[in-house]
Amino acid sequence: MPTMSDVARAAGVSVMTVSNVLNGKPRVGAETRLRVLEVVDELGYEINLSARRLRSGRTGAIGLVVPRFDHPYFGDLAARLSSALASTGRHLAVEQSDASKEGELAALSLARLQTYDGVILSVVGLGYADIDRIRPSFPVVLLGEQHMPPRFDQIHIDNITGARLATEHLLDRGARRIVMVGGGDEGHASMVTLRTRGWELAQQERGVPVDDAAVLPLDRFEMSSARIAVRALLARDPSIDAFFAITDQVAMGVLAGIHDAGLRVPDDVQVVGFDNLALGEFTMPGLTTIDPSNAWIVENAVAALDRRIADRDSAPQHLVSPVHLVERGTSRASRAAPSP
Amino acid sequence: MPTMSDVARAAGVSVMTVSNVLNGKPRVGAETRLRVLEVVDELGYEINLSARRLRSGRTGAIGLVVPRFDHPYFGDLAARLSSALASTGRHLAVEQSDASKEGELAALSLARLQTYDGVILSVVGLGYADIDRIRPSFPVVLLGEQHMPPRFDQIHIDNITGARLATEHLLDRGARRIVMVGGGDEGHASMVTLRTRGWELAQQERGVPVDDAAVLPLDRFEMSSARIAVRALLARDPSIDAFFAITDQVAMGVLAGIHDAGLRVPDDVQVVGFDNLALGEFTMPGLTTIDPSNAWIVENAVAALDRRIADRDSAPQHLVSPVHLVERGTSRASRAAPSP
DNA sequence: TTGAAAGCGCTAACAC
DNA sequence: GTGTTAGCGCTTTCAA
């Protein structure tokens, strides 16, 4: 495996010249540059990023830490981030925080974070203390709703507004008994707590009494858990005429549960999700949902990270991404024909 | 940011002793070990992985390179791999090969691969030449059907058998005109070519004439492309009574297209997919599909990689993962009632 | 425009 | 059981 000195020797120059050529430094003769590049090609030389990092600090790699690889929401986020970074000559590596919790080295260990120039960290499921251990000087942007040390940049989704839009929409379309699937009060600002709060607020504002029994908590936000819970609930309470699912994935399970119960969507029961996964266009009928503006989130996360990489002491930003309702067929049309 | 010498100084020992403690080397006094660990904790020391890698070669990180982050098949694979590796004290970082093609440094650049102890590379969409540039000594396991330099370990899915099972199943259930969605002949052993071949073989064996016009090629294996193509096709050819979709994601689009055309599944048209995504349990009706045995693939990929990391000259293995049919509601029941 | 020296933080190899 | 020495491959600094 050739090193920079091998290249230097073969090209008859010093290692510094090779380094300068490879880093695009200006003060190199055109002829020298050409010769070096030829030798690089010839020997198949590739730079050792560990050595570069040890000396200079940079790697060109950005990390994204997500709860799970197999959740489509994070797949979408990662793909968008990857494209955004590729256009600036960097690249993305994605790690999962869930699976490694048991290991000695958490995905959050500084050791691992340090291999990146900066990290975007989805804090779903992570505690304040986990995050507080991260050295303040390390460039991190947090994604998520939890209350986190304010010294970090953080981007929230406007969960309350989103949940409110969803619930108001269902009320507008004639729903009278809306079950909040995956809801609850976790005692702190979390996705679950906030979306449930939005669901409550919308009802209060419309003068609809909020029934705590209409919150259907879920152990895990998986399709199968939701399906089973919804099927059982519908069997014992036929008055339910709508579901607000805490995520689109849960909504998929809700749709299946409704189908299992022999009911029709949206005629018997209406459904609204949250996330606007690509998938939602392809359920039958299409899933009405809340769009959390992933493009906006990615754009601002990269900007915040770049700002922090450039200046580690810049004031931390706390941003809230806009949300909007995407109407499809799982909720009833107001007057016009429903969209496909 | 404290270094190992800081720890050594504070603990009144040499850096080597600190290193030995942190690496769990046996020949360290119990008292010394304890003192070192205390100081590590106190200073918040974390090892510098770049330095370790530069010196020793290992990082504890395994790379997985996939075509796209937002394809659920790879999400599933990544999650499984991550768990498998976590149990051996290592961790997984996932990179995307698609987005960076335009960049100077491909995801395949040795520079980037080198930051891992070993890499599992999904070769969908990558060319022979791309892969051939990888230094033979670097531990890589290839995942995919393309013809690749035989010096690499490679794991294939048994695409022909899978496609055959799918097609035979449709024939068994009374289908007479089966469209292969996403099929084609790419002129070399690729997922597309092989699955199409299996579809042909099954028909030939049953004495059903193979109609080349029944291959519906797709630019991209996305739900929306499939949906549009299927809708259009059904409009002009009502004799179609089944679709074999090249992937489950395509199958999702096929189901939507059939629905758009006002036909019912499985009564009017039957559908079989390929991948056995979790999603397939939640379409209505559930998606009949081919299971490519991801658990088997992950287990064997890790084993092959470990073998190669341990001995870079071990003979390359070419493995074929078993496939089987998963019957759900998009194909007709033979005699018993259909599963949910 | 090019090069020599120093050292980033760690561990292999060997001494004690 | 613990310490010393050397050096992984690169870039920073400074000199030529």
XYZ file of C-alpha atoms (C1' of nucleotides) in Angstrom:
712
model
C 0.000 0.000 0.000
C 1.866 3.051 -1.256
C 2.322 6.087 0.980
C 2.918 9.698 0.205
C 6.676 9.194 0.466
C 6.482 6.460 -2.135
C 4.806 8.900 -4.475
C 7.314 11.629 -3.611
C 10.257 9.358 -4.271
C 8.876 8.114 -7.587
C 8.106 11.653 -8.723
C 11.417 13.012 -7.548
C 9.871 15.590 -5.228
C 9.327 15.963 -1.504
C 6.332 14.682 0.409
C 5.234 18.235 1.018
C 4.903 18.861 -2.672
C 2.781 15.758 -3.040
C 0.650 16.879 -0.135
C 0.265 20.328 -1.658
C -0.761 18.906 -5.011
C -3.318 16.579 -3.459
C -4.791 19.352 -1.374
C -5.024 21.748 -4.281
C -2.653 24.271 -2.740
C -1.898 27.043 -5.218
C 1.877 27.415 -4.989
C 2.869 24.367 -7.017
C 4.400 24.432 -10.486
C 2.107 23.202 -13.224
C 4.673 20.696 -14.447
C 5.370 19.365 -10.964
C 1.670 19.009 -10.299
C 1.208 17.005 -13.471
C 4.097 14.685 -12.713
C 2.856 14.043 -9.195
C -0.649 13.262 -10.397
C 0.743 10.839 -12.939
C 2.678 8.960 -10.298
C -0.345 8.948 -7.985
C -2.337 7.312 -10.708
C 0.398 4.907 -11.627
C 0.956 3.660 -8.096
C -2.745 3.694 -7.297
C -2.002 5.865 -4.313
C -4.875 6.812 -2.024
C -4.544 9.098 0.932
C -4.669 7.709 4.442
C -7.514 9.590 6.069
C -6.566 8.521 9.578
C -3.189 10.118 9.208
C -4.667 13.242 7.739
C -7.190 13.443 10.509
C -4.621 12.873 13.216
C -2.598 15.766 11.928
C -5.136 18.221 10.590
C -8.409 17.364 12.254
C -10.567 17.155 9.165
C -11.923 14.072 7.418
C -14.577 15.302 5.023
C -17.056 12.967 6.669
C -20.236 14.004 8.449
C -22.014 11.592 10.749
C -25.720 11.075 11.159
C -26.891 9.107 14.180
C -30.421 7.739 13.965
C -32.421 5.500 16.302
C -32.916 2.799 13.701
C -31.781 2.123 10.161
C -35.004 0.437 9.218
C -37.338 3.301 9.878
C -38.313 4.883 6.555
C -38.427 8.379 8.031
C -34.711 8.251 8.741
C -33.986 6.637 5.406
C -35.543 9.637 3.746
C -33.654 12.059 5.953
C -30.350 10.290 5.339
C -30.807 10.239 1.580
C -31.549 13.956 1.537
C -28.610 14.767 3.770
C -26.297 12.643 1.711
C -27.205 14.548 -1.444
C -26.871 17.907 0.265
C -23.404 17.060 1.535
C -22.212 15.466 -1.702
C -22.705 18.798 -3.420
C -20.168 20.331 -1.047
C -17.569 17.591 -1.489
C -18.274 15.834 1.774
C -20.007 12.590 2.494
C -22.328 11.105 5.024
C -21.971 8.040 7.214
C -25.012 6.898 9.140
C -24.902 5.079 12.455
C -27.632 3.577 14.585
C -27.929 4.438 18.269
C -30.394 1.742 19.243
C -28.479 -1.434 18.702
C -25.313 -0.315 20.356
C -26.868 0.845 23.622
C -25.929 -2.448 25.118
C -22.322 -2.188 24.012
C -19.730 -0.480 26.113
C -19.171 2.205 23.542
C -22.392 3.985 22.790
C -22.846 5.462 19.353
C -22.511 8.727 21.185
C -19.079 8.046 22.591
C -16.924 10.949 21.747
C -14.443 8.482 20.319
C -16.851 7.594 17.572
C -18.244 11.039 17.006
C -14.720 12.351 16.667
C -14.139 10.419 13.495
C -16.439 12.951 11.842
C -16.016 16.649 11.172
C -19.466 17.129 12.591
C -22.478 15.085 13.591
C -26.211 15.384 13.200
C -27.844 13.541 16.016
C -31.433 12.401 16.132
C -32.218 12.439 19.839
C -35.362 10.325 19.780
C -34.998 7.923 22.660
C -31.857 9.523 24.032
C -31.715 11.145 27.434
C -30.519 14.575 28.509
C -27.574 13.022 30.322
C -26.479 11.020 27.265
C -26.219 14.190 25.263
C -24.795 16.263 28.071
C -21.684 14.114 28.039
C -20.788 15.340 24.573
C -18.002 17.856 24.741
C -19.438 21.307 24.013
C -16.723 22.107 21.520
C -17.633 19.234 19.222
C -19.848 20.335 16.302
C -23.225 18.675 16.832
C -26.685 19.543 15.650
C -29.555 17.879 17.484
C -32.725 16.779 15.728
C -35.721 16.155 17.919
C -38.112 17.435 20.497
C -36.606 16.384 23.804
C -35.352 19.038 26.154
C -31.602 19.042 25.632
C -28.706 21.113 26.925
C -29.260 24.524 25.346
C -25.637 24.855 24.335
C -26.337 22.670 21.297
C -27.934 23.706 18.047
C -31.262 21.969 17.817
C -33.986 21.611 15.221
C -37.503 20.757 16.273
C -40.490 19.744 14.263
C -43.525 21.857 15.114
C -45.286 18.875 16.638
C -48.051 20.712 18.396
C -49.063 22.610 15.291
C -48.831 19.466 13.190
C -50.991 17.439 15.546
C -53.422 20.320 15.749
C -53.711 20.569 11.981
C -54.347 16.854 11.774
C -56.987 16.887 14.481
C -58.706 20.029 13.227
C -58.848 18.494 9.790
C -60.561 15.397 11.155
C -63.028 17.519 13.101
C -63.684 19.575 9.963
C -64.478 16.404 8.106
C -67.062 15.325 10.605
C -65.077 13.144 13.014
C -66.517 13.133 16.529
C -64.438 10.547 18.333
C -60.770 10.716 17.373
C -58.399 8.169 18.864
C -54.765 9.242 19.228
C -52.742 6.138 18.357
C -49.319 6.087 20.007
C -50.223 9.061 22.191
C -49.485 9.650 25.844
C -47.791 11.966 28.289
C -44.171 11.113 28.884
C -43.827 13.898 31.405
C -41.485 15.933 29.263
C -41.415 17.557 25.862
C -41.176 14.554 23.588
C -42.671 13.729 20.243
C -45.334 11.690 21.989
C -46.219 14.307 24.567
C -46.296 17.176 22.091
C -48.341 15.479 19.414
C -50.792 14.359 22.050
C -50.929 17.922 23.336
C -51.756 19.191 19.839
C -54.534 16.630 19.577
C -55.948 17.852 22.904
C -55.654 21.524 22.039
C -57.488 21.183 18.741
C -60.384 19.505 20.495
C -60.473 22.020 23.323
C -60.518 24.898 20.882
C -63.442 23.377 19.081
C -65.260 22.735 22.315
C -65.032 18.970 21.923
C -64.532 17.242 25.271
C -61.137 15.514 25.438
C -61.459 11.898 26.472
C -58.275 10.498 28.004
C -59.527 7.028 27.187
C -59.183 7.984 23.514
C -55.413 7.884 23.850
C -54.165 4.525 22.665
C -50.578 4.159 23.894
C -48.167 1.943 21.990
C -45.036 0.191 23.232
C -43.307 0.579 19.935
C -44.185 2.636 16.906
C -44.482 -0.345 14.644
C -47.109 -1.314 12.174
C -47.903 -4.605 13.876
C -48.401 -3.153 17.373
C -50.722 -0.527 15.961
C -52.648 -3.036 13.915
C -53.324 -5.315 16.867
C -54.245 -2.472 19.210
C -56.595 -0.859 16.701
C -58.317 -4.105 15.806
C -58.973 -4.821 19.503
C -60.152 -1.285 20.186
C -62.603 -1.230 17.296
C -64.060 -4.518 18.462
C -65.033 -3.065 21.810
C -65.812 0.548 20.862
C -67.816 1.010 17.647
C -68.255 4.751 18.270
C -64.749 5.538 17.034
C -64.853 7.386 13.751
C -61.259 8.581 13.335
C -57.646 7.858 14.196
C -54.763 10.269 14.431
C -51.651 8.113 14.170
C -48.480 9.450 15.740
C -46.424 8.457 12.680
C -47.170 7.307 9.148
C -45.739 3.911 9.970
C -48.206 3.578 12.804
C -50.885 4.803 10.407
C -50.071 1.877 8.099
C -50.797 -0.457 10.979
C -53.955 1.462 11.833
C -55.211 1.064 8.264
C -54.576 -2.654 8.426
C -56.332 -2.888 11.799
C -59.369 -1.072 10.436
C -59.410 -3.408 7.473
C -59.177 -6.409 9.814
C -62.190 -5.065 11.682
C -64.151 -5.020 8.452
C -64.563 -1.242 8.347
C -63.992 1.092 5.420
C -61.720 4.132 5.136
C -62.715 6.971 5.020
C -66.431 6.150 5.019
C -66.585 4.437 8.404
C -63.359 5.639 9.921
C -60.948 8.403 8.908
C -57.172 8.353 9.429
C -54.437 10.979 9.500
C -50.738 10.201 9.951
C -47.590 12.234 10.564
C -44.338 12.226 8.539
C -45.460 12.288 4.920
C -43.517 9.191 3.958
C -43.405 8.394 0.246
C -45.365 5.312 1.174
C -48.429 7.324 2.058
C -49.137 8.031 -1.589
C -49.492 4.329 -2.218
C -51.818 3.101 0.437
C -55.360 2.631 -0.772
C -56.782 5.123 -0.262
C -53.782 7.476 -0.017
C -52.804 8.561 3.481
C -53.689 12.038 4.692
C -50.744 13.169 6.765
C -48.632 15.988 8.186
C -45.525 16.960 6.256
C -42.629 17.809 8.610
C -40.611 19.522 5.836
C -37.616 17.246 5.715
C -36.027 19.330 2.983
C -36.186 22.352 5.266
C -34.769 20.361 8.160
C -31.846 19.048 6.138
C -31.016 22.441 4.678
C -31.004 24.088 8.081
C -29.194 21.263 9.817
C -26.335 21.451 7.326
C -26.209 25.234 7.622
C -26.141 25.070 11.411
C -23.452 22.422 11.387
C -21.308 24.377 8.960
C -21.652 27.470 11.078
C -20.571 25.570 14.135
C -17.675 23.867 12.370
C -16.488 27.289 11.243
C -16.943 28.850 14.657
C -17.287 26.570 17.627
C -18.381 29.416 19.837
C -21.192 30.758 17.703
C -24.465 31.161 19.571
C -26.553 27.979 19.470
C -29.652 28.154 17.290
C -32.962 26.549 18.110
C -35.063 26.232 14.982
C -38.593 24.996 14.415
C -39.454 23.452 11.068
C -42.779 24.390 9.477
C -45.429 21.705 9.016
C -48.411 21.401 6.746
C -51.295 19.095 6.055
C -51.237 16.816 3.014
C -54.752 15.761 2.125
C -55.301 12.350 0.578
C -57.993 9.736 0.647
C -57.989 8.474 4.241
C -59.867 11.592 5.288
C -63.123 12.660 3.670
C -63.336 15.320 0.990
C -64.960 18.568 2.040
C -66.980 19.089 -1.127
C -64.732 18.501 -4.169
C -63.812 14.976 -5.196
C -61.055 13.385 -3.106
C -57.539 13.355 -4.545
C -56.343 9.894 -5.711
C -9.271 17.524 24.906
C -7.188 15.228 27.096
C -4.791 12.718 25.559
C -3.402 9.485 26.827
C -0.333 11.265 28.201
C -2.585 13.552 30.213
C -4.168 10.496 31.768
C -0.774 8.880 32.324
C 0.599 11.978 34.037
C -2.439 12.399 36.272
C -2.379 8.741 37.246
C 1.363 8.706 37.765
C 1.980 5.930 35.249
C 3.317 5.666 31.712
C 1.208 5.994 28.586
C 1.751 2.314 27.853
C 0.084 1.354 31.078
C -2.888 3.495 30.190
C -2.992 1.948 26.746
C -2.816 -1.527 28.250
C -5.618 -0.809 30.668
C -7.832 0.620 27.953
C -7.195 -2.314 25.672
C -7.841 -4.870 28.390
C -4.335 -6.303 28.249
C -3.849 -8.853 31.014
C -0.537 -7.841 32.540
C -1.645 -4.842 34.529
C -1.903 -4.656 38.336
C -5.424 -4.456 39.672
C -4.694 -1.337 41.652
C -3.025 0.422 38.750
C -5.927 -0.466 36.490
C -8.380 1.012 38.933
C -6.450 4.226 39.317
C -6.127 4.655 35.580
C -9.832 4.101 35.044
C -10.623 6.646 37.726
C -8.493 9.269 36.043
C -9.985 8.425 32.653
C -13.407 9.059 34.077
C -12.344 12.180 35.897
C -10.768 13.815 32.873
C -13.466 12.582 30.529
C -10.799 11.026 28.380
C -11.848 9.312 25.169
C -9.478 7.509 22.878
C -8.511 9.032 19.569
C -9.523 6.417 17.035
C -7.583 8.021 14.218
C -4.374 7.660 16.164
C -5.170 4.094 17.108
C -6.004 3.274 13.531
C -2.867 4.893 12.201
C -0.758 2.838 14.540
C -2.578 -0.473 14.825
C -4.825 -0.653 11.808
C -8.042 -1.435 13.595
C -10.987 0.835 14.289
C -13.803 -1.462 15.357
C -15.947 -0.017 12.586
C -17.411 -1.967 9.699
C -18.736 -0.171 6.644
C -21.807 -0.992 4.616
C -22.174 0.684 1.242
C -25.671 0.666 -0.222
C -27.107 2.245 -3.364
C -29.616 4.341 -1.468
C -30.453 5.078 2.143
C -34.135 5.416 1.444
C -34.760 1.971 0.075
C -36.427 -0.142 2.764
C -34.621 -3.305 1.688
C -31.291 -1.794 2.650
C -32.724 -0.323 5.827
C -33.651 -3.810 6.895
C -30.254 -5.190 5.938
C -28.432 -2.410 7.771
C -30.462 -2.846 10.944
C -29.768 -6.584 10.968
C -26.069 -6.088 10.311
C -25.816 -3.462 12.992
C -27.255 -5.832 15.587
C -25.038 -8.692 14.476
C -21.926 -6.548 14.775
C -22.911 -4.921 18.066
C -22.862 -8.342 19.667
C -19.180 -8.647 18.766
C -18.240 -5.224 20.054
C -18.042 -3.537 16.696
C -20.313 -1.073 15.017
C -21.660 -0.325 11.607
C -21.512 2.847 9.541
C -23.601 2.988 6.388
C -22.712 4.990 3.310
C -24.591 5.583 0.088
C -22.934 4.995 -3.266
C -25.519 6.708 -5.454
C -25.326 10.305 -4.383
C -21.573 10.546 -4.437
C -21.062 9.188 -7.947
C -20.780 12.729 -9.139
C -18.188 13.662 -6.546
C -14.499 13.172 -7.149
C -14.187 10.625 -4.407
C -16.571 7.772 -4.955
C -17.900 5.966 -1.929
C -15.647 3.214 -3.167
C -12.454 5.217 -2.967
C -9.987 3.216 -1.033
C -9.450 6.265 1.121
C -12.937 6.004 2.464
C -13.110 2.236 2.644
C -9.888 2.250 4.597
C -11.460 3.970 7.530
C -13.168 0.653 8.221
C -11.801 -2.689 9.329
C -13.854 -4.246 6.575
C -16.635 -3.354 4.200
C -19.789 -4.993 2.947
C -20.581 -3.620 -0.446
C -23.885 -3.853 -2.214
C -22.925 -3.830 -5.862
C -26.314 -3.010 -7.356
C -25.629 -0.392 -9.972
C -21.862 -0.622 -9.709
C -19.684 -1.780 -12.569
C -16.999 -4.456 -12.733
C -14.340 -1.796 -13.217
C -15.466 0.183 -10.159
C -14.988 -2.843 -7.981
C -11.842 -4.022 -9.715
C -10.061 -0.908 -8.501
C -10.381 -2.018 -4.889
C -7.110 -3.350 -3.603
C -7.381 -7.123 -3.301
C -5.926 -7.127 0.183
C -8.704 -4.987 1.615
C -11.412 -7.035 3.360
C -14.559 -6.677 1.275
C -17.626 -8.823 0.892
C -19.789 -8.140 -2.136
C -23.563 -8.401 -2.021
C -25.304 -8.718 -5.351
C -25.711 -10.548 -8.604
C -23.409 -8.723 -10.987
C -20.410 -10.522 -12.345
C -17.531 -9.234 -10.225
C -13.829 -10.012 -9.956
C -13.749 -13.522 -8.499
C -11.077 -12.626 -5.996
C -13.761 -11.104 -3.752
C -16.108 -12.931 -1.442
C -19.575 -12.538 -2.841
C -23.082 -13.391 -1.714
C -25.841 -13.776 -4.262
C -29.544 -14.072 -3.828
C -30.922 -17.051 -5.720
C -32.790 -14.793 -8.097
C -33.666 -17.355 -10.723
C -35.146 -19.748 -8.209
C -36.990 -16.932 -6.495
C -38.506 -15.628 -9.707
C -39.388 -19.160 -10.676
C -41.155 -19.812 -7.400
C -43.113 -16.614 -7.817
C -44.120 -17.380 -11.386
C -44.947 -21.030 -10.719
C -47.090 -19.932 -7.819
C -49.040 -17.567 -10.051
C -49.482 -20.275 -12.677
C -50.630 -22.676 -9.966
C -53.232 -20.189 -8.907
C -54.684 -19.904 -12.348
C -52.800 -16.972 -13.867
C -52.474 -17.182 -17.649
C -50.902 -13.878 -18.592
C -48.234 -12.786 -16.128
C -46.551 -9.433 -16.660
C -43.007 -9.085 -15.336
C -42.830 -5.537 -13.949
C -39.316 -4.114 -13.969
C -38.027 -7.005 -16.046
C -35.634 -6.961 -18.962
C -32.349 -8.302 -20.239
C -29.410 -6.132 -19.282
C -27.023 -8.400 -21.160
C -25.271 -9.618 -18.045
C -26.108 -11.398 -14.829
C -27.972 -8.698 -12.937
C -30.938 -8.761 -10.649
C -33.132 -7.690 -13.555
C -31.806 -10.227 -16.017
C -31.902 -13.120 -13.582
C -35.349 -12.514 -12.200
C -36.648 -12.142 -15.720
C -34.915 -15.386 -16.618
C -36.647 -17.165 -13.741
C -39.987 -15.824 -14.914
C -39.276 -17.189 -18.406
C -38.088 -20.572 -17.189
C -41.130 -21.195 -15.039
C -43.392 -20.535 -18.014
C -41.341 -22.670 -20.379
C -41.390 -25.563 -17.957
C -45.138 -25.355 -17.717
C -45.510 -25.155 -21.474
C -46.807 -21.595 -21.343
C -45.585 -19.524 -24.287
C -43.334 -16.695 -23.136
C -44.459 -13.362 -24.498
C -41.682 -10.775 -24.637
C -44.330 -8.084 -24.726
C -45.282 -9.158 -21.210
C -42.040 -7.668 -19.894
C -42.743 -4.186 -18.578
C -39.388 -2.436 -18.177
C -39.017 0.329 -15.617
C -36.513 3.187 -15.537
C -36.374 3.181 -11.789
C -37.668 0.706 -9.282
C -39.958 3.160 -7.612
C -43.540 2.889 -6.614
C -44.665 5.819 -8.764
C -43.055 4.569 -11.988
C -44.616 1.175 -11.504
C -47.991 2.626 -10.704
C -48.119 4.753 -13.836
C -46.849 1.984 -16.098
C -49.277 -0.582 -14.716
C -52.264 1.711 -14.940
C -51.476 2.465 -18.577
C -50.881 -1.170 -19.425
C -54.122 -2.374 -17.865
C -56.008 0.245 -19.823
C -54.864 -1.170 -23.117
C -54.606 -4.868 -22.296
C -57.464 -6.321 -20.238
C -56.206 -9.889 -20.662
C -53.550 -9.461 -17.974
C -54.383 -11.497 -14.918
C -51.156 -11.321 -12.889
C -48.060 -9.268 -12.168
C -44.709 -10.441 -10.942
C -43.018 -7.321 -9.547
C -39.235 -7.281 -9.484
C -39.219 -5.880 -5.934
C -41.768 -5.368 -3.182
C -41.449 -1.645 -3.598
C -42.392 -1.997 -7.241
C -45.203 -4.298 -6.115
C -46.578 -1.498 -3.946
C -46.777 0.659 -7.058
C -48.341 -2.200 -9.005
C -51.052 -2.590 -6.384
C -51.810 1.113 -6.566
C -51.901 0.974 -10.370
C -54.346 -1.930 -10.307
C -56.498 -0.026 -7.853
C -56.378 3.035 -10.114
C -57.592 0.858 -12.982
C -60.579 -0.173 -10.903
C -59.598 -3.837 -10.671
C -59.524 -6.037 -7.602
C -56.668 -8.054 -6.108
C -56.519 -11.046 -6.177
C -59.887 -11.654 -7.858
C -59.193 -9.834 -11.118
C -55.409 -9.635 -10.978
C -52.845 -11.409 -8.790
C -49.538 -9.951 -7.643
C -46.282 -11.390 -6.299
C -43.325 -9.295 -5.181
C -39.717 -9.980 -4.209
C -37.896 -8.969 -0.983
C -40.374 -9.743 1.776
C -40.289 -6.252 3.219
C -42.094 -5.786 6.527
C -44.424 -3.544 4.590
C -45.849 -6.463 2.655
C -47.753 -7.672 5.684
C -49.640 -4.409 5.788
C -50.856 -3.900 2.283
C -54.476 -4.849 1.801
C -54.535 -7.626 0.944
C -51.113 -8.709 2.225
C -48.404 -9.065 -0.407
C -47.358 -12.511 -1.582
C -43.610 -12.306 -2.063
C -40.249 -14.040 -2.199
C -38.148 -13.986 0.958
C -34.445 -13.531 0.163
C -33.366 -14.641 3.660
C -31.758 -11.468 4.879
C -30.881 -13.062 8.194
C -28.932 -15.732 6.333
C -27.232 -13.119 4.181
C -26.168 -11.027 7.154
C -24.901 -14.000 9.111
C -22.829 -15.244 6.207
C -21.585 -11.805 5.197
C -20.245 -11.172 8.678
C -18.656 -14.627 8.793
C -17.016 -14.119 5.409
C -15.764 -10.687 6.376
C -14.332 -11.955 9.647
C -12.619 -14.774 7.854
C -11.082 -12.341 5.421
C -10.042 -9.878 8.123
C -8.333 -12.730 9.945
C -6.650 -14.056 6.814
C -6.499 -11.783 3.820
C -5.391 -14.629 1.590
C -8.155 -17.075 2.402
C -9.898 -18.481 -0.658
C -12.820 -16.284 -1.750
C -16.260 -17.757 -1.132
C -19.222 -17.377 -3.427
C -22.408 -18.105 -1.569
C -26.010 -18.271 -2.681
C -28.723 -17.426 -0.182
C -31.831 -19.627 -0.110
C -35.175 -18.130 -1.078
C -38.736 -19.109 -0.336
C -42.236 -18.077 -1.158
C -44.323 -16.201 1.395
C -48.004 -16.566 0.599
C -50.343 -13.742 1.461
C -53.483 -12.268 0.025
C -52.389 -10.797 -3.312
C -52.386 -14.276 -4.798
C -55.372 -16.600 -4.646
C -55.715 -19.355 -2.109
C -55.450 -22.874 -3.504
C -58.276 -24.391 -1.518
C -58.028 -23.258 2.120
C -58.997 -19.756 3.088
C -56.386 -17.086 2.352
C -54.121 -15.968 5.184
C -54.807 -12.404 6.412
C 8.005 27.306 -5.797
C 9.930 23.647 -2.997
C 11.720 21.134 1.052
C 13.327 19.752 6.037
C 12.001 19.080 10.536
C 8.702 18.253 13.968
C 4.946 16.049 15.892
C -0.442 14.830 15.897
C -1.895 10.368 19.698
C -1.417 6.036 19.793
C 0.577 0.964 20.138
C 4.220 -2.905 18.819
C 8.296 -4.531 20.427
C 11.228 -4.910 23.615
C 13.669 -3.814 27.949
C 13.645 -3.847 32.915
C 3.829 -5.489 35.992
C 5.614 -1.281 34.030
C 8.410 1.855 31.147
C 11.262 3.221 26.966
C 11.803 3.735 22.241
C 10.328 4.136 17.751
C 7.282 5.235 14.214
C 2.370 4.676 11.758
C 1.370 8.742 7.316
C 0.293 12.904 7.161
C 0.286 18.346 7.527
C 2.025 22.532 10.021
C 5.639 25.589 10.337
C 9.328 27.691 8.808
C 13.462 28.003 6.010
C 15.580 28.043 1.473
